[in-house]
mmCIF file of C-alpha atoms in Angstrom:
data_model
loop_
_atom_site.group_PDB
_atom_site.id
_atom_site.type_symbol
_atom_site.label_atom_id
_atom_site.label_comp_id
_atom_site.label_asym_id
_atom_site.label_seq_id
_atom_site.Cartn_x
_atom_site.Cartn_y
_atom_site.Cartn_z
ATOM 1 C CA UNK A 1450 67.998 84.920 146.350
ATOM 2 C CA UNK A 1451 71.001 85.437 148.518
ATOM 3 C CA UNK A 1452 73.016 83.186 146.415
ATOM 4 C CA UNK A 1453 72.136 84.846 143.252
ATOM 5 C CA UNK A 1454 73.276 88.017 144.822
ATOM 6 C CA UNK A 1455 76.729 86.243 145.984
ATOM 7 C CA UNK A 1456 77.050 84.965 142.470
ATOM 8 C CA UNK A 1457 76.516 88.554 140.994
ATOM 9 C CA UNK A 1458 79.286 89.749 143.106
ATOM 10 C CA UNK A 1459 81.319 87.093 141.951
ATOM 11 C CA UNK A 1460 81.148 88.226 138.762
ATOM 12 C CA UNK A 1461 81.270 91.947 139.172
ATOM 13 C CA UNK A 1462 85.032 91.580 140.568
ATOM 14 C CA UNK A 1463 86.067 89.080 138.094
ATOM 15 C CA UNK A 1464 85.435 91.580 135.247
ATOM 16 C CA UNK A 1465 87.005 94.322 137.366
ATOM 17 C CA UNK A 1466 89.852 91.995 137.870
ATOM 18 C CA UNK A 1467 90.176 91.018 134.465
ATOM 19 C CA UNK A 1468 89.317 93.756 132.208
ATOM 20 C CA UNK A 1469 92.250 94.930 130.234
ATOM 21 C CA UNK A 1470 92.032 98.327 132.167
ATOM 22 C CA UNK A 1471 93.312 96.721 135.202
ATOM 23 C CA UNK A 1472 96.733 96.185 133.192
ATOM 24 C CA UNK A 1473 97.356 100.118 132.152
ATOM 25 C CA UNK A 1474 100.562 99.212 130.986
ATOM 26 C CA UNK A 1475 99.775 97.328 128.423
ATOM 27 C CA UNK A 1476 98.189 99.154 125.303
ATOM 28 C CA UNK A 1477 95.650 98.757 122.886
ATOM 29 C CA UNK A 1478 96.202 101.016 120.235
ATOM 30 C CA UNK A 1479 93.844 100.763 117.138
ATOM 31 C CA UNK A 1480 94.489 103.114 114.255
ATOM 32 C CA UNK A 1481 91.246 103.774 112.360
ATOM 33 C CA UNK A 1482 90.802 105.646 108.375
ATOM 34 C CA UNK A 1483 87.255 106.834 107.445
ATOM 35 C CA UNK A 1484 86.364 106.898 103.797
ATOM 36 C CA UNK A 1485 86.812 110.564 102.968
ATOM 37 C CA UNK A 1486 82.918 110.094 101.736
ATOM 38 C CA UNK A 1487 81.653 108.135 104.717
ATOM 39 C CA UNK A 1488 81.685 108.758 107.920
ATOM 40 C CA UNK A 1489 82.285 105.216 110.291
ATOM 41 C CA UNK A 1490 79.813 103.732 112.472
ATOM 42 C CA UNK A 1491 81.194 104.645 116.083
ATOM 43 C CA UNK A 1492 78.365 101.603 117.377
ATOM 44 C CA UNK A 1493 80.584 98.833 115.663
ATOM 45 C CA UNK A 1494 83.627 99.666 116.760
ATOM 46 C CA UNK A 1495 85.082 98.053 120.232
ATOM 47 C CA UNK A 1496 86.123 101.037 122.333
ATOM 48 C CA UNK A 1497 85.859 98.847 125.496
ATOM 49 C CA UNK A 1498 88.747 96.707 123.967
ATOM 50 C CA UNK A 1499 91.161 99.622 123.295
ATOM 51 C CA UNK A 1500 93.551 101.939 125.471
ATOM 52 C CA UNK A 1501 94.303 104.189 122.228
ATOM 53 C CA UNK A 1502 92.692 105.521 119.234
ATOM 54 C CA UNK A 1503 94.551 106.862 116.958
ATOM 55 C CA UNK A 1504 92.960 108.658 113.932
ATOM 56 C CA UNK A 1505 94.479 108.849 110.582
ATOM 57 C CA UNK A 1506 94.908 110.596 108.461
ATOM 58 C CA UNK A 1507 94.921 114.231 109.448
ATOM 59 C CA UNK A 1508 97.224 116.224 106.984
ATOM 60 C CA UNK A 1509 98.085 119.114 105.359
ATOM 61 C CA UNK A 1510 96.597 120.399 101.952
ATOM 62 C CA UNK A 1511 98.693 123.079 100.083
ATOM 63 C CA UNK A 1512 97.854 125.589 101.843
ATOM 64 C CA UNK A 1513 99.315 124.267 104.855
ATOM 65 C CA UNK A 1514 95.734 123.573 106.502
ATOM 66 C CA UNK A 1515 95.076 120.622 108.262
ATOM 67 C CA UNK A 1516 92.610 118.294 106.576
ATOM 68 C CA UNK A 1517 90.234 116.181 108.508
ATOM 69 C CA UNK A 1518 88.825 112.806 107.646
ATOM 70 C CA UNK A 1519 84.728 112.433 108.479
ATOM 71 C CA UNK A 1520 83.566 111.845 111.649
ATOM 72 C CA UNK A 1521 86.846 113.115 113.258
ATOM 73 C CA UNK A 1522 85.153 114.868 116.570
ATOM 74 C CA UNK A 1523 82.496 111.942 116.784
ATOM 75 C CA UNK A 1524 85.122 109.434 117.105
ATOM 76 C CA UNK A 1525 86.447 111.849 119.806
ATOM 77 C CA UNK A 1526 83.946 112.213 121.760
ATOM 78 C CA UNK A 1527 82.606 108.625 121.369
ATOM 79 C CA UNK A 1528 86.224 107.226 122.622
ATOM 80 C CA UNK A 1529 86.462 109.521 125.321
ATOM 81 C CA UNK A 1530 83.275 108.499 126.827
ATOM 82 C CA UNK A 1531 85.189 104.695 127.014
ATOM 83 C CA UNK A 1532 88.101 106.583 128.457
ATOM 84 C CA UNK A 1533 90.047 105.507 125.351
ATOM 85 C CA UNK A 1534 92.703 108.071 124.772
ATOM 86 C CA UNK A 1535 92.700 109.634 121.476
ATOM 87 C CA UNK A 1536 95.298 110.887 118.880
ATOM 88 C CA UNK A 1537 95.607 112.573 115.186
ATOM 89 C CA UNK A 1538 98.021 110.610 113.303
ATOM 90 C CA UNK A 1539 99.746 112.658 110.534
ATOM 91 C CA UNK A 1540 101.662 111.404 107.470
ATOM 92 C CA UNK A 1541 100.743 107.919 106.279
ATOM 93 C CA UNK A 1542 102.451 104.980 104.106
ATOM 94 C CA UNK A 1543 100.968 107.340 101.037
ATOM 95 C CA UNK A 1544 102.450 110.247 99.914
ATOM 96 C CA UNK A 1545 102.069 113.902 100.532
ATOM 97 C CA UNK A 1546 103.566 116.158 98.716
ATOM 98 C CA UNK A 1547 103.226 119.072 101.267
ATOM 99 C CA UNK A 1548 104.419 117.682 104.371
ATOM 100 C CA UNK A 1549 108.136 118.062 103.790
ATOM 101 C CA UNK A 1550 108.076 121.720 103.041
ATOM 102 C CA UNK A 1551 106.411 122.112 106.303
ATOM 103 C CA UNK A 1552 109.407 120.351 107.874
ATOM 104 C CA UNK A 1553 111.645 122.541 107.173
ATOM 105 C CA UNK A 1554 112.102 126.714 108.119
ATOM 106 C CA UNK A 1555 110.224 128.943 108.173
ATOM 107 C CA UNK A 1556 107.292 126.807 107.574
ATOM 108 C CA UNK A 1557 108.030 124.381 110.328
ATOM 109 C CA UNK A 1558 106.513 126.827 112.874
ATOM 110 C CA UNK A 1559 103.845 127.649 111.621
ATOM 111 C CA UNK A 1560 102.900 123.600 111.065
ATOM 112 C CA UNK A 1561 103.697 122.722 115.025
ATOM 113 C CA UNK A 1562 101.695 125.519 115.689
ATOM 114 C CA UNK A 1563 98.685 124.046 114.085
ATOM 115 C CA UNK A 1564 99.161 120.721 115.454
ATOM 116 C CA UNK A 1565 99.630 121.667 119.310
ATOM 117 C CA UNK A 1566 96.578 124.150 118.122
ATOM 118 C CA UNK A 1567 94.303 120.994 116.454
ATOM 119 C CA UNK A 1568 95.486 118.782 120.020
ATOM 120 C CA UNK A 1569 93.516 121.887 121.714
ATOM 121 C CA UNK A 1570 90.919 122.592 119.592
ATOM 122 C CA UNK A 1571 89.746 119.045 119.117
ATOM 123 C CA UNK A 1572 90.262 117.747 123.242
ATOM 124 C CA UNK A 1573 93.183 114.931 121.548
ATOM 125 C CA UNK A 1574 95.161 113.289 123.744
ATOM 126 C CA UNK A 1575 98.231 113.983 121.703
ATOM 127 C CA UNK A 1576 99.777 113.570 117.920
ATOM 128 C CA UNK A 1577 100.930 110.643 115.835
ATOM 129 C CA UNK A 1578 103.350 110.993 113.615
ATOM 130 C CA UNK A 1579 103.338 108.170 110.827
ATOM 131 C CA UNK A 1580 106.109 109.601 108.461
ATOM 132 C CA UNK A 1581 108.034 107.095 106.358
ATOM 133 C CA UNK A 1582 109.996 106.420 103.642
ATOM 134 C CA UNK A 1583 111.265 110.194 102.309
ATOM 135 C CA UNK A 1584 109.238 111.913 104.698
ATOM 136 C CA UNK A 1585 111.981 111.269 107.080
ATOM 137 C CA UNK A 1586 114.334 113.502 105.942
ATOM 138 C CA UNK A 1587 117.117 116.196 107.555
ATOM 139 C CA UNK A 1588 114.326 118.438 108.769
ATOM 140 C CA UNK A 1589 113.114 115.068 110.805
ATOM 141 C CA UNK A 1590 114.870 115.732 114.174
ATOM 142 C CA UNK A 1591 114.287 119.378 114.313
ATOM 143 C CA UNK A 1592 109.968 119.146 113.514
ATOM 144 C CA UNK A 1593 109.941 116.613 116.273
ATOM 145 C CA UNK A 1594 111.993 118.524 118.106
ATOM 146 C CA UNK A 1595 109.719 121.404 118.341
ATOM 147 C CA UNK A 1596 106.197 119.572 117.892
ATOM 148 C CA UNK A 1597 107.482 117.902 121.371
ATOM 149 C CA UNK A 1598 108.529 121.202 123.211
ATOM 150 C CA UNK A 1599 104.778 121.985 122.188
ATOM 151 C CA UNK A 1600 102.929 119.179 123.399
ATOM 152 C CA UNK A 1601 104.447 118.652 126.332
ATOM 153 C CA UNK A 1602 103.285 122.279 127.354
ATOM 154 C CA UNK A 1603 99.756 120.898 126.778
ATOM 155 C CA UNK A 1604 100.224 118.112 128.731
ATOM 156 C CA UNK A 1605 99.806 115.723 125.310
ATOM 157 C CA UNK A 1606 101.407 112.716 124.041
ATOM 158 C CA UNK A 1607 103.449 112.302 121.299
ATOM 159 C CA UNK A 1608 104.065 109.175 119.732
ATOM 160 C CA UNK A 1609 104.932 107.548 116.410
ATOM 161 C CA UNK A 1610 104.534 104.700 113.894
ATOM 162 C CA UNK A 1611 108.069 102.944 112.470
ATOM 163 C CA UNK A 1612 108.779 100.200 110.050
ATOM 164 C CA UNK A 1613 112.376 98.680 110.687
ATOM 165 C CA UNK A 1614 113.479 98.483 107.501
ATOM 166 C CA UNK A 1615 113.991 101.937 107.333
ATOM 167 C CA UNK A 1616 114.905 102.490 111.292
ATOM 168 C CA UNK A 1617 118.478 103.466 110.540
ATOM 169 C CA UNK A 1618 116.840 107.119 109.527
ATOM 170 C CA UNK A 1619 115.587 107.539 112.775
ATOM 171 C CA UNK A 1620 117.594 110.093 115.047
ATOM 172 C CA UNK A 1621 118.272 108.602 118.487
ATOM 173 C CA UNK A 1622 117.853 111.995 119.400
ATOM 174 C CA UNK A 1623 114.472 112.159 118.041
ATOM 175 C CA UNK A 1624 113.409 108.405 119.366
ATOM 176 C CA UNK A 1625 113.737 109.793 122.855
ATOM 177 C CA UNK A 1626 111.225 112.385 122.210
ATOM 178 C CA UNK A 1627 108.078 109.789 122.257
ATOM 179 C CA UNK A 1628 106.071 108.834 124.766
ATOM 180 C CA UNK A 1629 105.940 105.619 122.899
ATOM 181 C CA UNK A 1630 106.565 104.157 119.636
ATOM 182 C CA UNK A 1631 104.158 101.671 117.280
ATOM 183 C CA UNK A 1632 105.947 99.539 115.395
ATOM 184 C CA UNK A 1633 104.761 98.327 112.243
ATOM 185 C CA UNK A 1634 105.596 95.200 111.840
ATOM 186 C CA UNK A 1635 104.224 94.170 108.743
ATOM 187 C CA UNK A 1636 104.433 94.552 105.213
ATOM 188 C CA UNK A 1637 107.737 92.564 104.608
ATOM 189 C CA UNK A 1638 106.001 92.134 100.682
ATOM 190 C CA UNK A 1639 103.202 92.238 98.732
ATOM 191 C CA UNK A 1640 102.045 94.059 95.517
ATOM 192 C CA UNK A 1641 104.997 95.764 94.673
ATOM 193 C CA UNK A 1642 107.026 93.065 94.777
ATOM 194 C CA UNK A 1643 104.818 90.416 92.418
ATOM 195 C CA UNK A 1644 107.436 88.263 92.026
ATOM 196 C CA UNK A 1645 107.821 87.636 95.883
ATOM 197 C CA UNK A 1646 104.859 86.568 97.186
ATOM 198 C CA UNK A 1647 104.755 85.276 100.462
ATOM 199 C CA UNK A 1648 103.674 85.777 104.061
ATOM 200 C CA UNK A 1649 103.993 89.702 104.721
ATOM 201 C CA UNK A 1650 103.296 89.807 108.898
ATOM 202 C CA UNK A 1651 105.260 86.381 110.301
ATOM 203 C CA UNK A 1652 105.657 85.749 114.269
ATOM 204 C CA UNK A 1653 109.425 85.594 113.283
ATOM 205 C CA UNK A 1654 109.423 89.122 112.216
ATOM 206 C CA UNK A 1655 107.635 90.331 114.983
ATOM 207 C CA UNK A 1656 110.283 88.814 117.593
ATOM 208 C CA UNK A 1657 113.061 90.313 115.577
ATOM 209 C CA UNK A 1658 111.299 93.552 115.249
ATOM 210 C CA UNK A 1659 110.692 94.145 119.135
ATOM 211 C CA UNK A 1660 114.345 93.177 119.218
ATOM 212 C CA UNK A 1661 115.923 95.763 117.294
ATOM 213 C CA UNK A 1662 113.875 98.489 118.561
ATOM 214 C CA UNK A 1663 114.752 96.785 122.473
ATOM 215 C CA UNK A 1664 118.171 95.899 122.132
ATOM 216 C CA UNK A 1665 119.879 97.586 119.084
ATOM 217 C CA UNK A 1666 117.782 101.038 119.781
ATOM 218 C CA UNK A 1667 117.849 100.428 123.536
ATOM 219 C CA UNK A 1668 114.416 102.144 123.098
ATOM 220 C CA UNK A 1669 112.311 100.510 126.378
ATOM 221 C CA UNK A 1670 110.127 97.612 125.918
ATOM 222 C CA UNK A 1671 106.533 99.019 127.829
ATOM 223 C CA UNK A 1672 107.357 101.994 125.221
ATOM 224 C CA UNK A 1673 106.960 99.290 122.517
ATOM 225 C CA UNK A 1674 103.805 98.478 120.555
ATOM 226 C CA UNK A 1675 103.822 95.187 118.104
ATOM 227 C CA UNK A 1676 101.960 95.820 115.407
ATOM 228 C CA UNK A 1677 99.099 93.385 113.715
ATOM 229 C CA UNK A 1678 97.928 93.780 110.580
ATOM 230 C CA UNK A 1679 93.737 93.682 110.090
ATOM 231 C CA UNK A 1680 94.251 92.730 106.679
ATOM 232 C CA UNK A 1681 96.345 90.567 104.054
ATOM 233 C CA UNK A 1682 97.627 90.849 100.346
ATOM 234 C CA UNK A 1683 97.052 88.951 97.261
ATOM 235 C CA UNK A 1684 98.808 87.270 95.048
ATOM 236 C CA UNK A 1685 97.531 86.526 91.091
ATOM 237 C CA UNK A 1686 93.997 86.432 92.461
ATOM 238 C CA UNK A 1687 91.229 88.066 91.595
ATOM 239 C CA UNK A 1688 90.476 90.087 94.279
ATOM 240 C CA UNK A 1689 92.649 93.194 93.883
ATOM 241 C CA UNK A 1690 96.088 93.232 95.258
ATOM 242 C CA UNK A 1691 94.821 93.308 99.040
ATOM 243 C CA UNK A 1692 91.573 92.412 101.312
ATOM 244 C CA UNK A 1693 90.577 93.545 104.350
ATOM 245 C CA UNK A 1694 90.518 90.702 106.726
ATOM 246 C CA UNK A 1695 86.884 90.959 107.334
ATOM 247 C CA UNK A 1696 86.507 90.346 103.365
ATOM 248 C CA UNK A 1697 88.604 86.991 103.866
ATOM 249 C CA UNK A 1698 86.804 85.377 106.581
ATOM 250 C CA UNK A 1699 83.670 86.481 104.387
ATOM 251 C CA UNK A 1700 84.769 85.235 101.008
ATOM 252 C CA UNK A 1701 86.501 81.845 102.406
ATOM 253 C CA UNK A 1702 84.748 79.957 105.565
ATOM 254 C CA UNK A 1703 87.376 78.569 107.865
ATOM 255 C CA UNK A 1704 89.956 81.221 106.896
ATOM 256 C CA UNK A 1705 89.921 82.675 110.427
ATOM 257 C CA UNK A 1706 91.826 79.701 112.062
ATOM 258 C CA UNK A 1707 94.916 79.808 108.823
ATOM 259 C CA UNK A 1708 97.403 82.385 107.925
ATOM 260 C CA UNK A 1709 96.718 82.023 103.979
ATOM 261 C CA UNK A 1710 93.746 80.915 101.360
ATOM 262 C CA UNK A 1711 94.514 79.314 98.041
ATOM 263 C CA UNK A 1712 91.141 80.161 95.880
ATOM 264 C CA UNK A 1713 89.552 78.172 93.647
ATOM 265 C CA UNK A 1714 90.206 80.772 90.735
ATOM 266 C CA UNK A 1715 93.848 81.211 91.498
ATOM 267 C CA UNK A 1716 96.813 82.605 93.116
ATOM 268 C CA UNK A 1717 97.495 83.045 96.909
ATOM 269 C CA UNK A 1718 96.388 85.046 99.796
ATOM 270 C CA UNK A 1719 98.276 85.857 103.233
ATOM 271 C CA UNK A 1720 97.508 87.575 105.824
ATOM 272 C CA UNK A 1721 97.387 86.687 110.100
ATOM 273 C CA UNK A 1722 94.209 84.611 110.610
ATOM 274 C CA UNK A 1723 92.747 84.186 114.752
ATOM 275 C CA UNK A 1724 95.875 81.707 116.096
ATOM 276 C CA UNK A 1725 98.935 84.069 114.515
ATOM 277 C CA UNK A 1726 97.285 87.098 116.337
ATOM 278 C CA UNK A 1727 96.762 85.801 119.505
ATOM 279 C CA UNK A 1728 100.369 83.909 120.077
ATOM 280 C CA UNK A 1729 102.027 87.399 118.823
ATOM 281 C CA UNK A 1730 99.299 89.318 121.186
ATOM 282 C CA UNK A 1731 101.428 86.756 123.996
ATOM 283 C CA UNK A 1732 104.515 87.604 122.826
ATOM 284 C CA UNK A 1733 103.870 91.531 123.279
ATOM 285 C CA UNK A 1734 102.728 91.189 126.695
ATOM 286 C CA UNK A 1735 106.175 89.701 127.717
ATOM 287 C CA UNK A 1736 108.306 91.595 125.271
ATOM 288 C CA UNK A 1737 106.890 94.834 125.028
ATOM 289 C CA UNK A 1738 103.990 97.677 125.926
ATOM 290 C CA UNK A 1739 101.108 97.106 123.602
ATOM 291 C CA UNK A 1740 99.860 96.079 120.568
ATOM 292 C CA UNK A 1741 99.159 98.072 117.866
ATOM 293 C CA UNK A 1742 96.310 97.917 115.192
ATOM 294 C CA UNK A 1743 96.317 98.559 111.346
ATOM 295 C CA UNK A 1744 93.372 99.127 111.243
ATOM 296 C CA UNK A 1745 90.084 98.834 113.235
ATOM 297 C CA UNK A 1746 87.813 99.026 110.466
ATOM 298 C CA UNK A 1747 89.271 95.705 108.690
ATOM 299 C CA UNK A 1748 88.411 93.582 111.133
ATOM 300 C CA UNK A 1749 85.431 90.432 111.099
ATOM 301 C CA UNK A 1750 82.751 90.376 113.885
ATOM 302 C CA UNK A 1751 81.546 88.308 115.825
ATOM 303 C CA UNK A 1752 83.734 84.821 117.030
ATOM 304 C CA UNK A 1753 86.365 85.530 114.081
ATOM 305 C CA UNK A 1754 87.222 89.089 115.858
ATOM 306 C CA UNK A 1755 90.606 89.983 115.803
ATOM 307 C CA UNK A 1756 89.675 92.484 118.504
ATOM 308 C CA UNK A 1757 87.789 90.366 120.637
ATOM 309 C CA UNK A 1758 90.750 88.026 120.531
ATOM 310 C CA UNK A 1759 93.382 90.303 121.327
ATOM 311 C CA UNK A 1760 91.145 91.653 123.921
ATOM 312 C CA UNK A 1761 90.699 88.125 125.606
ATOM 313 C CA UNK A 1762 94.545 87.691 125.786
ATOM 314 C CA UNK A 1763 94.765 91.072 127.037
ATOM 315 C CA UNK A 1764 92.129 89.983 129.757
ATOM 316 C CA UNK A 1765 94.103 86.759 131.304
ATOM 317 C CA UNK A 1766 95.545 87.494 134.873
ATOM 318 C CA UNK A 1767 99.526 88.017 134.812
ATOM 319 C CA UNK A 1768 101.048 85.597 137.021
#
């Protein structure tokens, strides 16, 4: 008896020791998008493995009012209970057409107002803000100028999502308004460029990514997030011009351990299988913050986990 009780110990501070908690530096930040019709099973997703939810998309409709996906206070209140912290991310890779008016006076008040306001409202640990492309446009340094004075009067976080091809538009002025910044590195092609296909998320980007934003940006490296993409993009397949990579590892057994699936019917697929994640999940804990995710609801279960892989780097003791 007394050495099943010593052995039970044993084990209780090994997983305090090792659970990615004990390193709060180092983030786990999974963005998630409901279906607008369906609202997502909070029981399959791994809040035990994250530091950071972040919800998207929460934006404006023409009215100015702040649409929210399904589920939007569940997935609150579920992550909070994991002690996950939880942000509305605004903007998005896709297009709004009402968001830059709101940039801009007189409307810009008006719009911080209703984001510090949703932060309250909604118990969120702070705001994302995911604008790219033309979204980041002269009114850019002012809105986060202001949406920062707000947040920090509540005591919230605000952070943002960044693709370095386009980093030259962002203000160093506004940069050192973040708490921390998610970098998105991924998407260096795919559909819209059908003549390039090719791997879209490589460990080579990712090393000259986190050294742009480190040493060309001088933006801090624990402020730093790598991002991993949860899916990958097809190439004169059949399957649509992108799968989630849950779909992969379902469609094509083995695909987990490779980087990219040649089908029988045709044409290419690439995306970052089990090894790619983990050896850029071990570069980000010696060259920056966190990880970041794009996006939870992609990923496999089970032994091809993304999640539980990143979460098992995240879990080995620093020496």
């Amino acid at each position: 008896m007394k050495s099943h009780i010593a052995f039970s110990i044993i084990l209780l501070i090994c997983s305090i020791i090792f659970s990615n908690k004990t390193f709060p530096q180092f983030k786990v930040i999974g963005y998630i998008q409901p279906r607008w019709n369906q609202v997502p099973d909070v029981n399959k997703i791994s809040f035990e493995s994250l530091t950071h939810l972040n919800i998207a998309f929460v934006n404006p409709d023409s009215l100015g009012n702040l649409v929210l996906p399904p589920g939007f206070d569940t997935l609150i209140q579920k992550a909070h209970e994991y002690k996950v912290k939880v942000l509305a991310s605004i903007g998005g890779g896709s297009y709004n057409p009402y968001i830059a008016a709101l940039l801009g006076n007189p409307e810009r008040t008006a719009f911080v107002k209703r984001l510090s306001q949703l932060a309250i409202d909604h118990n969120l640990d702070g705001i994302d803000v995911d604008l790219e492309g033309e979204a980041i446009d002269k009114n850019y340094d002012h809105f986060i100028t202001d949406l920062s004075a707000a947040l920090k009067q509540q005591g919230k976080l605000l952070t943002a999502a960044f693709a370095t091809w386009n980093a030259e538009t962002i203000p160093t002025s506004a940069l050192k308004k973040f708490d921390f910044i998610n970098v998105m590195s991924y998407d260096q092609t795919g559909p819209w460029r059908p003549n390039e296909p090719g791997p879209h998320s490589t460990y080579v980007k990712a090393e000259e990514d986190l050294h742009y934003w480190t040493n060309t940006r001088g933006f801090p490296k624990k402020k730093i997030n790598l991002g991993l993409p949860f899916y990958g993009y097809c190439f004169g397949t059949k399957y649509g011009e992108s799968m989630s990579y849950a779909d992969i590892t379902t469609n094509f057994p083995g695909s987990d351990s490779v980087d990219l699936i040649v089908p029988d019917s045709g044409g290419i697929i690439h995306y970052n299988g089990l090894p790619t994640i983990e050896s850029k999940v071990i570069m980000a804990r010696k060259n920056a913050g966190g990880v970041m995710i794009w996006q939870l609801l992609q990923d496999a279960e089970g032994d091809k986990s993304l999640l539980m892989a990143i979460d098992r780097i995240v879990k080995i003791k620093e020496k």
